[in-house]
GROMACS .gro file of C-alpha atoms in nm:
model
  352
    1MET     CA    1  -5.619   5.706  -1.417
    2HIS     CA    2  -5.443   5.415  -1.593
    3ILE     CA    3  -5.090   5.313  -1.492
    4SER     CA    4  -4.861   5.119  -1.688
    5VAL     CA    5  -4.535   4.968  -1.496
    6LEU     CA    6  -4.261   4.828  -1.740
    7GLY     CA    7  -4.040   4.600  -1.594
    8ALA     CA    8  -4.135   4.301  -1.378
    9GLY     CA    9  -3.841   4.266  -1.146
   10ALA     CA   10  -3.897   4.332  -0.729
   11TRP     CA   11  -3.944   4.691  -0.748
   12GLY     CA   12  -4.158   4.717  -1.069
   13THR     CA   13  -4.386   4.430  -0.913
   14ALA     CA   14  -4.385   4.615  -0.590
   15ILE     CA   15  -4.491   4.957  -0.712
   16ALA     CA   16  -4.724   4.795  -0.945
   17ALA     CA   17  -4.906   4.601  -0.684
   18GLN     CA   18  -4.953   4.904  -0.482
   19ALA     CA   19  -5.096   5.105  -0.774
   20ALA     CA   20  -5.330   4.840  -0.842
   21LEU     CA   21  -5.509   4.867  -0.525
   22HIS     CA   22  -5.630   5.212  -0.609
   23HIS     CA   23  -5.602   5.236  -1.020
   24PRO     CA   24  -5.629   4.994  -1.321
   25THR     CA   25  -5.276   4.873  -1.355
   26PHE     CA   26  -5.081   4.684  -1.620
   27LEU     CA   27  -4.748   4.528  -1.554
   28TRP     CA   28  -4.528   4.430  -1.835
   29ALA     CA   29  -4.281   4.138  -1.814
   30ARG     CA   30  -4.026   4.103  -2.081
   31ASP     CA   31  -4.043   3.705  -2.051
   32PRO     CA   32  -4.352   3.581  -2.173
   33ILE     CA   33  -4.298   3.271  -1.938
   34GLN     CA   34  -4.279   3.478  -1.668
   35ALA     CA   35  -4.562   3.696  -1.737
   36ASP     CA   36  -4.781   3.403  -1.803
   37ALA     CA   37  -4.667   3.243  -1.467
   38MET     CA   38  -4.731   3.573  -1.272
   39ASP     CA   39  -5.052   3.599  -1.416
   40ARG     CA   40  -5.186   3.273  -1.354
   41GLN     CA   41  -5.016   3.195  -1.000
   42ARG     CA   42  -5.068   3.575  -0.895
   43VAL     CA   43  -4.701   3.577  -0.730
   44ASN     CA   44  -4.367   3.690  -0.864
   45THR     CA   45  -4.177   3.352  -0.753
   46ARG     CA   46  -3.840   3.491  -0.838
   47TYR     CA   47  -3.850   3.831  -0.677
   48LEU     CA   48  -4.124   3.835  -0.443
   49PRO     CA   49  -4.235   3.494  -0.354
   50ASP     CA   50  -4.417   3.570  -0.042
   51VAL     CA   51  -4.637   3.866  -0.169
   52HIS     CA   52  -4.956   3.795  -0.361
   53LEU     CA   53  -5.046   4.012  -0.657
   54PRO     CA   54  -5.396   4.210  -0.613
   55PRO     CA   55  -5.701   4.086  -0.859
   56GLY     CA   56  -5.676   4.395  -1.035
   57LEU     CA   57  -5.331   4.375  -1.170
   58GLN     CA   58  -5.302   4.275  -1.520
   59VAL     CA   59  -4.963   4.096  -1.596
   60ASN     CA   60  -4.861   4.048  -1.983
   61GLU     CA   61  -4.572   4.042  -2.225
   62ASP     CA   62  -4.744   4.262  -2.484
   63PHE     CA   63  -4.558   4.570  -2.497
   64SER     CA   64  -4.802   4.795  -2.709
   65ALA     CA   65  -5.094   4.675  -2.501
   66ALA     CA   66  -4.905   4.810  -2.169
   67LEU     CA   67  -4.880   5.157  -2.361
   68TRP     CA   68  -5.235   5.158  -2.498
   69HIS     CA   69  -5.339   5.083  -2.129
   70ALA     CA   70  -5.152   5.384  -1.988
   71ALA     CA   71  -5.274   5.619  -2.251
   72THR     CA   72  -5.634   5.478  -2.299
   73ALA     CA   73  -5.892   5.230  -2.131
   74SER     CA   74  -5.803   4.934  -2.368
   75PRO     CA   75  -5.593   4.831  -2.651
   76PRO     CA   76  -5.719   4.973  -3.012
   77GLY     CA   77  -5.969   4.744  -3.165
   78GLU     CA   78  -6.159   4.726  -2.852
   79GLY     CA   79  -6.399   5.004  -2.878
   80THR     CA   80  -6.146   5.260  -2.748
   81ARG     CA   81  -6.101   5.597  -2.937
   82HIS     CA   82  -5.744   5.698  -3.022
   83PRO     CA   83  -5.590   5.876  -2.745
   84SER     CA   84  -5.555   6.212  -2.951
   85LYS     CA   85  -5.941   6.187  -2.945
   86THR     CA   86  -5.968   6.153  -2.578
   87HIS     CA   87  -5.712   6.376  -2.455
   88SER     CA   88  -5.437   6.602  -2.558
   89SER     CA   89  -5.050   6.533  -2.483
   90ASP     CA   90  -5.072   6.875  -2.327
   91HIS     CA   91  -5.285   6.706  -2.073
   92PRO     CA   92  -5.175   6.359  -1.993
   93SER     CA   93  -5.384   6.159  -1.760
   94GLY     CA   94  -5.216   5.830  -1.803
   95LEU     CA   95  -4.881   5.715  -1.634
   96ILE     CA   96  -4.575   5.510  -1.768
   97VAL     CA   97  -4.350   5.373  -1.494
   98LEU     CA   98  -3.996   5.238  -1.628
   99ALA     CA   99  -3.886   4.970  -1.345
  100THR     CA  100  -3.573   4.861  -1.522
  101PRO     CA  101  -3.208   4.897  -1.384
  102MET     CA  102  -3.025   5.208  -1.482
  103ALA     CA  103  -2.853   5.017  -1.786
  104GLY     CA  104  -3.198   4.946  -1.940
  105LEU     CA  105  -3.324   5.270  -1.900
  106ARG     CA  106  -3.183   5.435  -2.253
  107ASP     CA  107  -3.355   5.130  -2.442
  108MET     CA  108  -3.691   5.205  -2.276
  109LEU     CA  109  -3.707   5.557  -2.330
  110GLU     CA  110  -3.580   5.526  -2.707
  111ARG     CA  111  -3.885   5.254  -2.737
  112LEU     CA  112  -4.117   5.513  -2.584
  113SER     CA  113  -4.003   5.782  -2.807
  114GLN     CA  114  -4.083   5.590  -3.118
  115ALA     CA  115  -4.424   5.500  -2.981
  116PRO     CA  116  -4.669   5.798  -3.049
  117VAL     CA  117  -4.913   5.681  -2.805
  118ALA     CA  118  -4.644   5.731  -2.535
  119GLU     CA  119  -4.654   6.115  -2.591
  120HIS     CA  120  -5.007   6.099  -2.428
  121CYS     CA  121  -4.873   5.991  -2.093
  122ALA     CA  122  -4.646   6.105  -1.821
  123VAL     CA  123  -4.338   5.904  -1.772
  124LEU     CA  124  -4.155   5.832  -1.458
  125TRP     CA  125  -3.855   5.600  -1.377
  126LEU     CA  126  -3.750   5.398  -1.087
  127SER     CA  127  -3.378   5.348  -1.190
  128LYS     CA  128  -3.108   5.466  -0.981
  129GLY     CA  129  -2.773   5.527  -1.079
  130PHE     CA  130  -2.532   5.658  -1.349
  131GLU     CA  131  -2.531   5.513  -1.696
  132ALA     CA  132  -2.219   5.336  -1.703
  133ARG     CA  133  -2.097   5.415  -2.073
  134THR     CA  134  -2.184   5.762  -2.081
  135GLY     CA  135  -2.184   5.892  -1.714
  136ARG     CA  136  -2.541   6.035  -1.753
  137LEU     CA  137  -2.835   6.048  -1.522
  138GLY     CA  138  -3.172   5.960  -1.617
  139HIS     CA  139  -3.300   6.311  -1.690
  140GLU     CA  140  -2.993   6.364  -1.920
  141ILE     CA  141  -3.048   6.026  -2.104
  142ALA     CA  142  -3.403   6.124  -2.147
  143GLN     CA  143  -3.307   6.496  -2.290
  144GLN     CA  144  -3.079   6.323  -2.537
  145VAL     CA  145  -3.316   6.041  -2.657
  146ALA     CA  146  -3.682   6.147  -2.588
  147PRO     CA  147  -3.701   6.512  -2.544
  148THR     CA  148  -4.066   6.539  -2.606
  149LEU     CA  149  -4.164   6.316  -2.337
  150ARG     CA  150  -4.291   6.441  -1.991
  151VAL     CA  151  -4.093   6.299  -1.735
  152GLY     CA  152  -3.971   6.257  -1.381
  153VAL     CA  153  -3.812   6.002  -1.118
  154LEU     CA  154  -3.966   5.830  -0.834
  155SER     CA  155  -3.714   5.768  -0.564
  156GLY     CA  156  -3.651   5.761  -0.201
  157PRO     CA  157  -3.583   5.494   0.087
  158SER     CA  158  -3.768   5.188  -0.007
  159PHE     CA  159  -3.699   4.820   0.020
  160ALA     CA  160  -3.917   4.639  -0.259
  161VAL     CA  161  -4.059   4.380  -0.054
  162GLU     CA  162  -4.172   4.621   0.240
  163VAL     CA  163  -4.361   4.834  -0.030
  164ALA     CA  164  -4.514   4.500  -0.163
  165ARG     CA  165  -4.619   4.421   0.195
  166GLY     CA  166  -4.787   4.764   0.208
  167GLN     CA  167  -4.561   4.860   0.493
  168PRO     CA  168  -4.546   5.266   0.549
  169THR     CA  169  -4.295   5.407   0.296
  170ALA     CA  170  -4.242   5.752   0.210
  171LEU     CA  171  -4.101   5.860  -0.165
  172VAL     CA  172  -4.044   6.168  -0.344
  173ALA     CA  173  -4.155   6.259  -0.712
  174ALA     CA  174  -3.937   6.476  -0.887
  175SER     CA  175  -3.974   6.653  -1.235
  176SER     CA  176  -3.951   7.011  -1.359
  177ASP     CA  177  -4.287   6.927  -1.510
  178ALA     CA  178  -4.583   7.015  -1.240
  179LEU     CA  179  -4.818   6.778  -1.420
  180VAL     CA  180  -4.580   6.485  -1.395
  181ARG     CA  181  -4.537   6.550  -1.024
  182GLN     CA  182  -4.917   6.598  -0.984
  183LEU     CA  183  -4.983   6.247  -1.160
  184ALA     CA  184  -4.723   6.063  -0.973
  185VAL     CA  185  -4.890   6.193  -0.644
  186ARG     CA  186  -5.235   6.088  -0.778
  187ALA     CA  187  -5.095   5.750  -0.891
  188PHE     CA  188  -4.930   5.638  -0.552
  189HIS     CA  189  -5.014   5.843  -0.266
  190SER     CA  190  -5.219   5.622  -0.011
  191PRO     CA  191  -5.246   5.498   0.327
  192GLN     CA  192  -4.928   5.281   0.259
  193LEU     CA  193  -4.719   5.527   0.032
  194ARG     CA  194  -4.683   5.886   0.128
  195ILE     CA  195  -4.584   6.064  -0.183
  196TYR     CA  196  -4.377   6.412  -0.155
  197SER     CA  197  -4.304   6.626  -0.463
  198SER     CA  198  -3.977   6.777  -0.576
  199THR     CA  199  -3.871   7.029  -0.850
  200ASP     CA  200  -3.519   6.915  -0.850
  201PRO     CA  201  -3.469   6.570  -1.035
  202ILE     CA  202  -3.116   6.616  -1.059
  203GLY     CA  203  -3.064   6.625  -0.684
  204VAL     CA  204  -3.313   6.329  -0.638
  205GLU     CA  205  -3.137   6.129  -0.900
  206VAL     CA  206  -2.777   6.196  -0.759
  207GLY     CA  207  -2.878   6.102  -0.399
  208GLY     CA  208  -3.044   5.785  -0.534
  209ALA     CA  209  -2.741   5.685  -0.733
  210VAL     CA  210  -2.456   5.790  -0.503
  211LYS     CA  211  -2.587   5.635  -0.178
  212ASN     CA  212  -2.546   5.296  -0.324
  213ILE     CA  213  -2.180   5.360  -0.353
  214MET     CA  214  -2.197   5.484   0.029
  215ALA     CA  215  -2.371   5.182   0.130
  216ILE     CA  216  -2.080   4.969  -0.006
  217ALA     CA  217  -1.840   5.165   0.211
  218THR     CA  218  -2.065   5.126   0.511
  219GLY     CA  219  -2.089   4.767   0.474
  220VAL     CA  220  -1.699   4.716   0.450
  221ILE     CA  221  -1.687   4.937   0.796
  222ASP     CA  222  -1.926   4.712   0.981
  223GLY     CA  223  -1.810   4.415   0.833
  224MET     CA  224  -1.465   4.489   0.960
  225GLY     CA  225  -1.623   4.537   1.305
  226LEU     CA  226  -1.493   4.908   1.335
  227GLY     CA  227  -1.803   5.020   1.549
  228LEU     CA  228  -2.070   5.252   1.562
  229ASN     CA  229  -1.869   5.573   1.562
  230ALA     CA  230  -1.691   5.483   1.252
  231ARG     CA  231  -2.059   5.398   1.063
  232ALA     CA  232  -2.177   5.746   1.179
  233ALA     CA  233  -1.856   5.913   1.068
  234LEU     CA  234  -1.893   5.722   0.712
  235ILE     CA  235  -2.246   5.807   0.643
  236THR     CA  236  -2.216   6.174   0.736
  237ARG     CA  237  -1.919   6.224   0.526
  238GLY     CA  238  -2.065   6.004   0.256
  239LEU     CA  239  -2.374   6.234   0.244
  240ALA     CA  240  -2.127   6.556   0.216
  241GLU     CA  241  -1.972   6.376  -0.082
  242ILE     CA  242  -2.324   6.350  -0.243
  243THR     CA  243  -2.428   6.695  -0.157
  244ARG     CA  244  -2.088   6.822  -0.341
  245LEU     CA  245  -2.132   6.622  -0.655
  246GLY     CA  246  -2.498   6.715  -0.656
  247VAL     CA  247  -2.446   7.096  -0.617
  248ALA     CA  248  -2.184   7.055  -0.895
  249LEU     CA  249  -2.430   6.921  -1.135
  250GLY     CA  250  -2.691   7.175  -1.074
  251ALA     CA  251  -2.892   7.034  -0.764
  252GLN     CA  252  -3.021   7.218  -0.492
  253ALA     CA  253  -2.849   7.140  -0.180
  254ASP     CA  254  -3.154   7.123   0.053
  255THR     CA  255  -3.249   6.815  -0.177
  256PHE     CA  256  -2.986   6.594  -0.007
  257MET     CA  257  -3.136   6.639   0.361
  258GLY     CA  258  -3.466   6.489   0.226
  259LEU     CA  259  -3.587   6.135   0.119
  260SER     CA  260  -3.381   6.088  -0.177
  261GLY     CA  261  -3.060   6.227   0.004
  262LEU     CA  262  -3.013   6.146   0.385
  263GLY     CA  263  -3.328   5.901   0.386
  264ASP     CA  264  -3.215   5.672   0.113
  265LEU     CA  265  -2.861   5.668   0.229
  266VAL     CA  266  -2.963   5.576   0.577
  267LEU     CA  267  -3.162   5.312   0.472
  268THR     CA  268  -2.934   5.148   0.213
  269ALA     CA  269  -2.606   5.191   0.410
  270THR     CA  270  -2.769   5.037   0.732
  271GLY     CA  271  -3.059   4.813   0.643
  272ASP     CA  272  -2.950   4.437   0.574
  273LEU     CA  273  -3.207   4.420   0.280
  274SER     CA  274  -2.959   4.626   0.075
  275ARG     CA  275  -2.745   4.476  -0.210
  276ASN     CA  276  -2.493   4.731  -0.198
  277ARG     CA  277  -2.453   4.686   0.184
  278GLN     CA  278  -2.402   4.327   0.128
  279VAL     CA  279  -2.129   4.377  -0.115
  280GLY     CA  280  -1.936   4.573   0.144
  281LEU     CA  281  -1.982   4.325   0.420
  282LYS     CA  282  -1.854   4.032   0.184
  283LEU     CA  283  -1.569   4.250   0.051
  284ALA     CA  284  -1.469   4.301   0.442
  285GLN     CA  285  -1.472   3.932   0.470
  286GLY     CA  286  -1.219   3.887   0.176
  287ARG     CA  287  -1.466   3.764  -0.077
  288THR     CA  288  -1.389   3.863  -0.449
  289LEU     CA  289  -1.605   4.081  -0.641
  290ALA     CA  290  -1.688   3.799  -0.867
  291GLN     CA  291  -1.799   3.551  -0.593
  292ILE     CA  292  -2.000   3.828  -0.424
  293LEU     CA  293  -2.192   3.916  -0.739
  294ASP     CA  294  -2.253   3.568  -0.831
  295GLU     CA  295  -2.404   3.501  -0.474
  296LEU     CA  296  -2.622   3.808  -0.487
  297GLY     CA  297  -2.784   3.722  -0.802
  298HIS     CA  298  -2.934   4.058  -0.847
  299VAL     CA  299  -2.806   4.394  -0.953
  300ALA     CA  300  -2.598   4.611  -0.703
  301GLU     CA  301  -2.605   4.941  -0.887
  302GLY     CA  302  -2.347   5.083  -0.636
  303VAL     CA  303  -2.072   4.831  -0.814
  304TYR     CA  304  -2.163   4.941  -1.168
  305SER     CA  305  -2.179   5.324  -1.107
  306ALA     CA  306  -1.879   5.386  -0.870
  307ARG     CA  307  -1.616   5.422  -1.154
  308THR     CA  308  -1.857   5.652  -1.352
  309VAL     CA  309  -1.924   5.863  -1.041
  310LEU     CA  310  -1.564   5.875  -0.970
  311GLN     CA  311  -1.483   5.988  -1.329
  312ARG     CA  312  -1.771   6.236  -1.333
  313ALA     CA  313  -1.656   6.386  -1.019
  314ARG     CA  314  -1.298   6.444  -1.152
  315THR     CA  315  -1.426   6.615  -1.453
  316LEU     CA  316  -1.616   6.841  -1.227
  317GLY     CA  317  -1.319   6.882  -0.987
  318VAL     CA  318  -1.528   6.737  -0.721
  319ASP     CA  319  -1.317   6.545  -0.431
  320MET     CA  320  -1.482   6.239  -0.335
  321PRO     CA  321  -1.252   6.026  -0.137
  322ILE     CA  322  -1.501   5.762  -0.012
  323THR     CA  323  -1.616   5.701  -0.358
  324ARG     CA  324  -1.227   5.657  -0.468
  325ALA     CA  325  -1.165   5.411  -0.183
  326VAL     CA  326  -1.469   5.202  -0.291
  327VAL     CA  327  -1.333   5.208  -0.638
  328ALA     CA  328  -1.012   5.100  -0.563
  329LEU     CA  329  -1.164   4.824  -0.329
  330ILE     CA  330  -1.385   4.679  -0.613
  331GLU     CA  331  -1.085   4.705  -0.858
  332SER     CA  332  -0.850   4.504  -0.584
  333GLN     CA  333  -0.645   4.782  -0.587
  334TRP     CA  334  -0.665   4.820  -0.191
  335THR     CA  335  -0.755   4.584   0.070
  336PRO     CA  336  -1.028   4.708   0.311
  337ASP     CA  337  -0.752   4.782   0.575
  338GLN     CA  338  -0.567   5.013   0.314
  339ALA     CA  339  -0.893   5.179   0.224
  340VAL     CA  340  -0.970   5.263   0.596
  341HIS     CA  341  -0.618   5.381   0.649
  342ALA     CA  342  -0.621   5.598   0.345
  343LEU     CA  343  -0.943   5.776   0.448
  344MET     CA  344  -0.852   5.819   0.825
  345SER     CA  345  -0.492   5.951   0.730
  346ARG     CA  346  -0.602   6.252   0.511
  347GLU     CA  347  -0.521   6.589   0.628
  348SER     CA  348  -0.753   6.756   0.848
  349ARG     CA  349  -1.009   7.018   0.709
  350SER     CA  350  -1.308   7.241   0.763
  351GLU     CA  351  -1.599   7.022   0.792
  352HIS     CA  352  -1.803   7.257   0.526
   0.00000   0.00000   0.00000
């Protein structure tokens, strides 16, 4: 099968590098200078400077060529028939992977919806979060702007650098479309990557989004030196918040005990490669949010999605006290001490 990954950040580069070990793979970079440098030097010096790209991975800035690569064996004009002559959109055999931050997902889906060749492919996104302006999850954006595409999400506990190095990782491909799930497994399942499938894209997306907020909170707890008991309590109650919101949005509760729920939460909340955890650690040190984001130099999705998640939870009547505390912290309404006091002084209640 042919795979095109759109977005040459750390995660897009990592997943493309792994796919290229087994399938013809095209990595699209928005910046022509970056694309040329990656293609010549065989390394992404900005995001993954210590990982060499496999020889079979094409890197280019030509968006149309990326789409044609996924839908056919080569771009038009090089002896390849139009995709409608080779396979039907009812049975796509190529895969397009969107490796953009959540803020860029709508734009990419809109571009694909206007490209007829994309209808001959399945589409997966790696984005984790809620869209800041609308509060929508990825599948809701797709329903709005690209309803004819066959789509799904690939998520789970994964630091890009470890995936790029070929260290053992397990992910979950979620879609209501069985063929999309099958193509995702076929594309990425390997000795390095174990791919599970799920029929619950809502739950997988909620878990992947809200765990970033809980990672900020856990970073604050650890940065204040409050101990392992406090960390365990925060993670456990954080999972309860994630599950409440997910079920209210139509997810299956069991999903949150899997890779995209508990798995991704534990990784992001405790792993020091987590940007969201780093935000929390630095907030506990008294750094301002502007200083922290400037130092990180990368997107920390929890910062941008916390307010959106809280607003959507309020609309649904879902109580999310940890999320509320994180919002108060990043908006400088509370200090870390005040946030902890607010959480610990809440009235006792049934655990479930």
